[in-house]
Amino acid sequence: MNIHQFYLRHIAKQTGYRANWEPNRPLFVGAIGKLEDGVFTIFSDLEKEGIMAEIKKDESEGFWDYTSNDTVQIDIKLAGQAPIAGSVLAEADAGFTLNFKSEEAVVFQADKTLTHQIVNVGAIEKAIIPKYRADEWPKDWVIITQLIEAESATIIVSNSRDNQIDLKATANVGTANLKLTDASLGLNVARERGSSLKILAKSGITPLYRVMGIRHPLFGKPQLSTKEAIVLPNDDALEVQDFDPAELEGLKND
């Protein structure tokens, strides 16, 4: 299983949200797109389609940590402390040493998160259904209706067993409360033994989202679904469901 496949599966299982891939790609509430191999690709947005969305902006900040703790060990190294065994960080350095015990392991920490969402779903549904019936709205279009935004986030996806990463702070090294998500530390990779995807203390990131799509059941009228929408094999209906690993079956493992 490649990094892309593992990350999407892991985050969906842990959070119930879809994971943005790549994690630092910009997304926004009201974006319209298609899901291809579990990846959201933007095609339009509600405003461009003449549909007004009422968006509730979150004001209560949170912290999300969905690190696979059974396969990842994170050691904090403060300036002045004795070096960690096996690490290249010197006594004067501050930073982190991460040890990955499995080739499928994730560090996911998002700080000062806000959840933004569309609140006038009923009105949007009434606007979309006529377009859909007039073949003006593709049935595989989905809308981002909920989005997690983080002031900063660190996401590391390892694909090497026994991988070790030393992250060194290049600024504010005297900070007593080191956080992986702290952008002011200027974290750099001092050494890595293995390979991984790394997004270090990235600011203004949108790592998680939910979508709505048209569901055309065998009985009943078309309607919008509040969960994820996947095209059925017969392509004449949509089934409402959470992220399904089957979305990735067409991909070849690396």
mmCIF file of C-alpha atoms in Angstrom:
data_model
loop_
_atom_site.group_PDB
_atom_site.id
_atom_site.type_symbol
_atom_site.label_atom_id
_atom_site.label_comp_id
_atom_site.label_asym_id
_atom_site.label_seq_id
_atom_site.Cartn_x
_atom_site.Cartn_y
_atom_site.Cartn_z
ATOM 1 C CA MET A 1 0.000 0.000 0.000
ATOM 2 C CA ASN A 2 1.444 3.406 -0.928
ATOM 3 C CA ILE A 3 1.533 6.531 1.246
ATOM 4 C CA HIS A 4 -1.517 8.064 -0.410
ATOM 5 C CA GLN A 5 -3.672 4.984 0.130
ATOM 6 C CA PHE A 6 -2.605 4.420 3.718
ATOM 7 C CA TYR A 7 -3.064 8.055 4.745
ATOM 8 C CA LEU A 8 -6.598 8.344 3.337
ATOM 9 C CA ARG A 9 -7.641 5.076 5.006
ATOM 10 C CA HIS A 10 -6.035 5.889 8.352
ATOM 11 C CA ILE A 11 -7.459 9.397 8.692
ATOM 12 C CA ALA A 12 -10.966 8.382 7.588
ATOM 13 C CA LYS A 13 -10.991 5.549 10.114
ATOM 14 C CA GLN A 14 -9.698 7.716 12.957
ATOM 15 C CA THR A 15 -11.649 10.925 12.339
ATOM 16 C CA GLY A 16 -14.716 10.117 10.243
ATOM 17 C CA TYR A 17 -13.601 12.858 7.853
ATOM 18 C CA ARG A 18 -12.096 12.660 4.415
ATOM 19 C CA ALA A 19 -8.414 13.530 4.344
ATOM 20 C CA ASN A 20 -7.204 16.190 1.951
ATOM 21 C CA TRP A 21 -4.517 14.846 -0.366
ATOM 22 C CA GLU A 22 -1.984 16.249 -0.561
ATOM 23 C CA PRO A 23 -2.601 17.569 2.967
ATOM 24 C CA ASN A 24 -1.392 21.106 2.161
ATOM 25 C CA ARG A 25 -3.629 21.606 -0.904
ATOM 26 C CA PRO A 26 -6.013 24.551 -0.336
ATOM 27 C CA LEU A 27 -9.708 23.702 -0.022
ATOM 28 C CA PHE A 28 -12.716 25.848 0.894
ATOM 29 C CA VAL A 29 -16.327 25.414 1.963
ATOM 30 C CA GLY A 30 -18.622 25.531 -1.058
ATOM 31 C CA ALA A 31 -16.069 24.077 -3.457
ATOM 32 C CA ILE A 32 -17.593 21.733 -6.050
ATOM 33 C CA GLY A 33 -15.567 18.862 -7.384
ATOM 34 C CA LYS A 34 -15.190 15.183 -8.096
ATOM 35 C CA LEU A 35 -13.707 12.396 -6.015
ATOM 36 C CA GLU A 36 -11.136 10.471 -8.011
ATOM 37 C CA ASP A 37 -9.266 7.697 -6.198
ATOM 38 C CA GLY A 38 -10.308 9.303 -2.920
ATOM 39 C CA VAL A 39 -8.882 12.697 -3.916
ATOM 40 C CA PHE A 40 -11.084 15.784 -4.247
ATOM 41 C CA THR A 41 -10.492 17.759 -7.451
ATOM 42 C CA ILE A 42 -12.105 21.203 -7.704
ATOM 43 C CA PHE A 43 -14.258 21.866 -10.776
ATOM 44 C CA SER A 44 -16.334 24.853 -9.662
ATOM 45 C CA ASP A 45 -17.952 26.372 -6.586
ATOM 46 C CA LEU A 46 -21.469 27.202 -5.440
ATOM 47 C CA GLU A 47 -21.125 30.926 -6.112
ATOM 48 C CA LYS A 48 -20.037 30.318 -9.715
ATOM 49 C CA GLU A 49 -23.062 28.063 -10.159
ATOM 50 C CA GLY A 50 -25.355 30.836 -8.926
ATOM 51 C CA ILE A 51 -26.103 29.189 -5.586
ATOM 52 C CA MET A 52 -25.692 31.125 -2.359
ATOM 53 C CA ALA A 53 -24.252 29.292 0.634
ATOM 54 C CA GLU A 54 -24.609 30.392 4.245
ATOM 55 C CA ILE A 55 -21.409 29.418 6.012
ATOM 56 C CA LYS A 56 -21.086 29.250 9.781
ATOM 57 C CA LYS A 57 -17.554 30.160 10.798
ATOM 58 C CA ASP A 58 -16.285 28.386 13.894
ATOM 59 C CA GLU A 59 -14.883 30.570 16.676
ATOM 60 C CA SER A 60 -13.874 27.874 19.175
ATOM 61 C CA GLU A 61 -10.352 26.591 18.568
ATOM 62 C CA GLY A 62 -9.395 22.977 19.124
ATOM 63 C CA PHE A 63 -6.448 20.610 18.857
ATOM 64 C CA TRP A 64 -6.522 17.388 16.834
ATOM 65 C CA ASP A 65 -4.035 14.579 17.370
ATOM 66 C CA TYR A 66 -4.546 11.409 15.357
ATOM 67 C CA THR A 67 -1.032 10.048 15.542
ATOM 68 C CA SER A 68 -0.757 6.263 15.248
ATOM 69 C CA ASN A 69 0.747 6.036 18.729
ATOM 70 C CA ASP A 70 1.130 2.260 18.632
ATOM 71 C CA THR A 71 3.659 2.585 15.803
ATOM 72 C CA VAL A 72 5.203 6.024 16.453
ATOM 73 C CA GLN A 73 7.355 7.226 19.348
ATOM 74 C CA ILE A 74 7.932 10.969 19.701
ATOM 75 C CA ASP A 75 10.721 12.213 21.996
ATOM 76 C CA ILE A 76 11.084 15.910 22.804
ATOM 77 C CA LYS A 77 14.599 17.312 23.100
ATOM 78 C CA LEU A 78 14.933 20.623 24.981
ATOM 79 C CA ALA A 79 17.998 22.823 24.576
ATOM 80 C CA GLY A 80 20.561 21.949 27.228
ATOM 81 C CA GLN A 81 19.303 18.419 27.740
ATOM 82 C CA ALA A 82 21.529 15.419 27.162
ATOM 83 C CA PRO A 83 21.281 14.084 23.598
ATOM 84 C CA ILE A 84 18.770 11.309 22.893
ATOM 85 C CA ALA A 85 20.392 7.974 22.129
ATOM 86 C CA GLY A 86 20.714 7.482 18.379
ATOM 87 C CA SER A 87 19.789 11.092 17.592
ATOM 88 C CA VAL A 88 22.012 13.637 15.851
ATOM 89 C CA LEU A 89 20.608 16.496 17.952
ATOM 90 C CA ALA A 90 23.395 17.925 20.120
ATOM 91 C CA GLU A 91 23.070 19.098 23.722
ATOM 92 C CA ALA A 92 22.539 22.705 22.645
ATOM 93 C CA ASP A 93 19.856 21.759 20.116
ATOM 94 C CA ALA A 94 16.101 21.674 20.589
ATOM 95 C CA GLY A 95 13.735 19.544 18.569
ATOM 96 C CA PHE A 96 12.151 16.141 18.224
ATOM 97 C CA THR A 97 13.204 12.586 17.484
ATOM 98 C CA LEU A 98 10.527 10.416 15.895
ATOM 99 C CA ASN A 99 10.835 6.657 15.619
ATOM 100 C CA PHE A 100 8.467 4.779 13.312
ATOM 101 C CA LYS A 101 8.103 1.098 14.184
ATOM 102 C CA SER A 102 6.031 0.251 11.110
ATOM 103 C CA GLU A 103 6.155 1.136 7.425
ATOM 104 C CA GLU A 104 2.571 2.370 7.807
ATOM 105 C CA ALA A 105 2.580 5.093 10.445
ATOM 106 C CA VAL A 106 1.196 8.621 10.714
ATOM 107 C CA VAL A 107 1.910 11.691 12.813
ATOM 108 C CA PHE A 108 -1.103 14.012 12.562
ATOM 109 C CA GLN A 109 -1.248 17.040 14.845
ATOM 110 C CA ALA A 110 -3.342 20.109 14.012
ATOM 111 C CA ASP A 111 -3.411 23.115 16.341
ATOM 112 C CA LYS A 112 -5.969 25.890 16.753
ATOM 113 C CA THR A 113 -8.460 24.123 14.511
ATOM 114 C CA LEU A 114 -11.757 25.615 13.379
ATOM 115 C CA THR A 115 -14.693 23.740 11.839
ATOM 116 C CA HIS A 116 -16.558 25.703 9.158
ATOM 117 C CA GLN A 117 -19.807 24.407 7.642
ATOM 118 C CA ILE A 118 -22.717 25.228 5.361
ATOM 119 C CA VAL A 119 -25.976 25.729 7.274
ATOM 120 C CA ASN A 120 -28.544 26.310 4.487
ATOM 121 C CA VAL A 121 -28.415 22.812 3.016
ATOM 122 C CA GLY A 122 -32.159 22.747 2.339
ATOM 123 C CA ALA A 123 -32.029 25.836 0.125
ATOM 124 C CA ILE A 124 -28.993 24.520 -1.723
ATOM 125 C CA GLU A 125 -30.731 21.209 -2.324
ATOM 126 C CA LYS A 126 -33.761 22.992 -3.828
ATOM 127 C CA ALA A 127 -31.451 24.880 -6.184
ATOM 128 C CA ILE A 128 -29.450 21.841 -7.280
ATOM 129 C CA ILE A 129 -32.169 19.249 -7.921
ATOM 130 C CA PRO A 130 -33.725 21.131 -10.911
ATOM 131 C CA LYS A 131 -30.253 21.546 -12.390
ATOM 132 C CA TYR A 132 -29.605 17.842 -11.946
ATOM 133 C CA ARG A 133 -32.880 16.885 -13.641
ATOM 134 C CA ALA A 134 -32.072 19.241 -16.518
ATOM 135 C CA ASP A 135 -28.653 17.602 -16.961
ATOM 136 C CA GLU A 136 -26.983 20.801 -15.813
ATOM 137 C CA TRP A 137 -25.458 19.248 -12.699
ATOM 138 C CA PRO A 138 -23.240 16.152 -13.156
ATOM 139 C CA LYS A 139 -24.254 13.367 -10.802
ATOM 140 C CA ASP A 140 -20.654 12.820 -9.695
ATOM 141 C CA TRP A 141 -20.242 16.390 -8.469
ATOM 142 C CA VAL A 142 -19.899 16.757 -4.707
ATOM 143 C CA ILE A 143 -19.760 19.848 -2.501
ATOM 144 C CA ILE A 144 -17.483 20.527 0.438
ATOM 145 C CA THR A 145 -19.965 21.353 3.184
ATOM 146 C CA GLN A 146 -17.709 21.008 6.216
ATOM 147 C CA LEU A 147 -14.033 21.859 6.512
ATOM 148 C CA ILE A 148 -11.422 21.685 9.253
ATOM 149 C CA GLU A 149 -8.968 24.571 9.115
ATOM 150 C CA ALA A 150 -5.841 24.629 11.289
ATOM 151 C CA GLU A 151 -3.638 27.584 12.132
ATOM 152 C CA SER A 152 -0.743 25.160 11.909
ATOM 153 C CA ALA A 153 -0.301 21.425 11.484
ATOM 154 C CA THR A 154 2.415 18.818 11.259
ATOM 155 C CA ILE A 155 1.666 15.720 9.217
ATOM 156 C CA ILE A 156 4.225 12.981 8.624
ATOM 157 C CA VAL A 157 3.391 9.775 6.779
ATOM 158 C CA SER A 158 6.161 7.192 6.920
ATOM 159 C CA ASN A 159 6.485 4.364 4.440
ATOM 160 C CA SER A 160 9.668 2.877 5.885
ATOM 161 C CA ARG A 161 9.904 0.395 8.737
ATOM 162 C CA ASP A 162 12.298 1.513 11.509
ATOM 163 C CA ASN A 163 12.400 5.016 10.072
ATOM 164 C CA GLN A 164 13.874 7.673 12.368
ATOM 165 C CA ILE A 165 13.554 11.420 11.865
ATOM 166 C CA ASP A 166 15.395 14.115 13.807
ATOM 167 C CA LEU A 167 13.685 17.506 13.608
ATOM 168 C CA LYS A 168 15.793 20.465 14.696
ATOM 169 C CA ALA A 169 14.433 23.852 15.760
ATOM 170 C CA THR A 170 16.199 26.719 13.994
ATOM 171 C CA ALA A 171 14.489 29.468 16.028
ATOM 172 C CA ASN A 172 13.175 29.965 19.573
ATOM 173 C CA VAL A 173 15.349 27.083 20.734
ATOM 174 C CA GLY A 174 14.961 28.159 24.360
ATOM 175 C CA THR A 175 11.222 27.477 24.358
ATOM 176 C CA ALA A 176 10.311 25.210 27.275
ATOM 177 C CA ASN A 177 7.061 23.922 25.767
ATOM 178 C CA LEU A 178 8.014 22.496 22.384
ATOM 179 C CA LYS A 179 5.157 21.557 20.052
ATOM 180 C CA LEU A 180 5.382 19.830 16.689
ATOM 181 C CA THR A 181 2.831 22.293 15.343
ATOM 182 C CA ASP A 182 4.728 25.433 16.398
ATOM 183 C CA ALA A 183 5.638 27.254 13.178
ATOM 184 C CA SER A 184 7.860 29.703 15.086
ATOM 185 C CA LEU A 185 10.390 26.920 15.763
ATOM 186 C CA GLY A 186 11.392 26.708 12.108
ATOM 187 C CA LEU A 187 11.638 22.928 12.232
ATOM 188 C CA ASN A 188 14.011 21.339 9.731
ATOM 189 C CA VAL A 189 14.950 17.727 9.121
ATOM 190 C CA ALA A 190 18.411 17.228 10.623
ATOM 191 C CA ARG A 191 18.505 13.568 9.608
ATOM 192 C CA GLU A 192 16.152 10.882 8.359
ATOM 193 C CA ARG A 193 16.760 7.166 8.214
ATOM 194 C CA GLY A 194 14.085 6.026 5.781
ATOM 195 C CA SER A 195 11.498 7.885 3.710
ATOM 196 C CA SER A 196 8.303 9.776 4.429
ATOM 197 C CA LEU A 197 5.973 12.580 3.374
ATOM 198 C CA LYS A 198 6.532 15.546 5.680
ATOM 199 C CA ILE A 199 4.515 18.713 6.230
ATOM 200 C CA LEU A 200 6.151 20.519 9.149
ATOM 201 C CA ALA A 201 4.239 23.175 11.108
ATOM 202 C CA LYS A 202 2.436 24.320 7.963
ATOM 203 C CA SER A 203 0.294 27.437 8.498
ATOM 204 C CA GLY A 204 -3.275 27.879 7.240
ATOM 205 C CA ILE A 205 -3.808 24.243 6.334
ATOM 206 C CA THR A 206 -7.159 22.540 5.562
ATOM 207 C CA PRO A 207 -6.476 18.843 6.200
ATOM 208 C CA LEU A 208 -9.990 17.407 6.680
ATOM 209 C CA TYR A 209 -13.375 17.819 5.015
ATOM 210 C CA ARG A 210 -16.822 16.343 4.398
ATOM 211 C CA VAL A 211 -18.830 16.417 1.192
ATOM 212 C CA MET A 212 -22.444 16.236 0.057
ATOM 213 C CA GLY A 213 -23.618 14.756 -3.232
ATOM 214 C CA ILE A 214 -26.838 13.903 -5.053
ATOM 215 C CA ARG A 215 -28.402 10.578 -4.114
ATOM 216 C CA HIS A 216 -30.839 9.167 -6.668
ATOM 217 C CA PRO A 217 -32.489 6.194 -4.892
ATOM 218 C CA LEU A 218 -34.532 3.555 -6.708
ATOM 219 C CA PHE A 219 -37.598 4.869 -4.932
ATOM 220 C CA GLY A 220 -38.027 8.510 -4.050
ATOM 221 C CA LYS A 221 -36.812 11.836 -5.345
ATOM 222 C CA PRO A 222 -33.183 12.881 -5.803
ATOM 223 C CA GLN A 223 -31.791 14.608 -2.745
ATOM 224 C CA LEU A 224 -28.548 15.749 -1.204
ATOM 225 C CA SER A 225 -26.771 13.447 1.185
ATOM 226 C CA THR A 226 -25.093 14.719 4.330
ATOM 227 C CA LYS A 227 -22.372 12.074 4.042
ATOM 228 C CA GLU A 228 -19.983 10.920 1.362
ATOM 229 C CA ALA A 229 -21.366 9.962 -2.052
ATOM 230 C CA ILE A 230 -20.008 7.156 -4.218
ATOM 231 C CA VAL A 231 -21.222 6.205 -7.696
ATOM 232 C CA LEU A 232 -22.756 2.747 -7.769
ATOM 233 C CA PRO A 233 -21.551 0.253 -10.394
ATOM 234 C CA ASN A 234 -24.719 0.694 -12.476
ATOM 235 C CA ASP A 235 -24.098 4.456 -12.509
ATOM 236 C CA ASP A 236 -27.797 5.286 -12.150
ATOM 237 C CA ALA A 237 -27.813 6.092 -8.451
ATOM 238 C CA LEU A 238 -25.615 7.351 -5.663
ATOM 239 C CA GLU A 239 -25.137 5.551 -2.397
ATOM 240 C CA VAL A 240 -24.650 7.495 0.786
ATOM 241 C CA GLN A 241 -21.647 6.240 2.761
ATOM 242 C CA ASP A 242 -18.482 7.253 4.537
ATOM 243 C CA PHE A 243 -15.103 6.977 2.866
ATOM 244 C CA ASP A 244 -14.767 3.478 1.462
ATOM 245 C CA PRO A 245 -11.337 1.910 0.845
ATOM 246 C CA ALA A 246 -12.847 0.492 -2.353
ATOM 247 C CA GLU A 247 -12.373 3.984 -3.816
ATOM 248 C CA LEU A 248 -8.665 3.166 -4.004
ATOM 249 C CA GLU A 249 -8.961 -0.253 -5.620
ATOM 250 C CA GLY A 250 -8.077 1.115 -9.036
ATOM 251 C CA LEU A 251 -4.704 2.319 -7.808
ATOM 252 C CA LYS A 252 -1.577 0.233 -8.093
ATOM 253 C CA ASN A 253 0.436 -0.266 -4.953
ATOM 254 C CA ASP A 254 3.944 1.109 -5.022
#
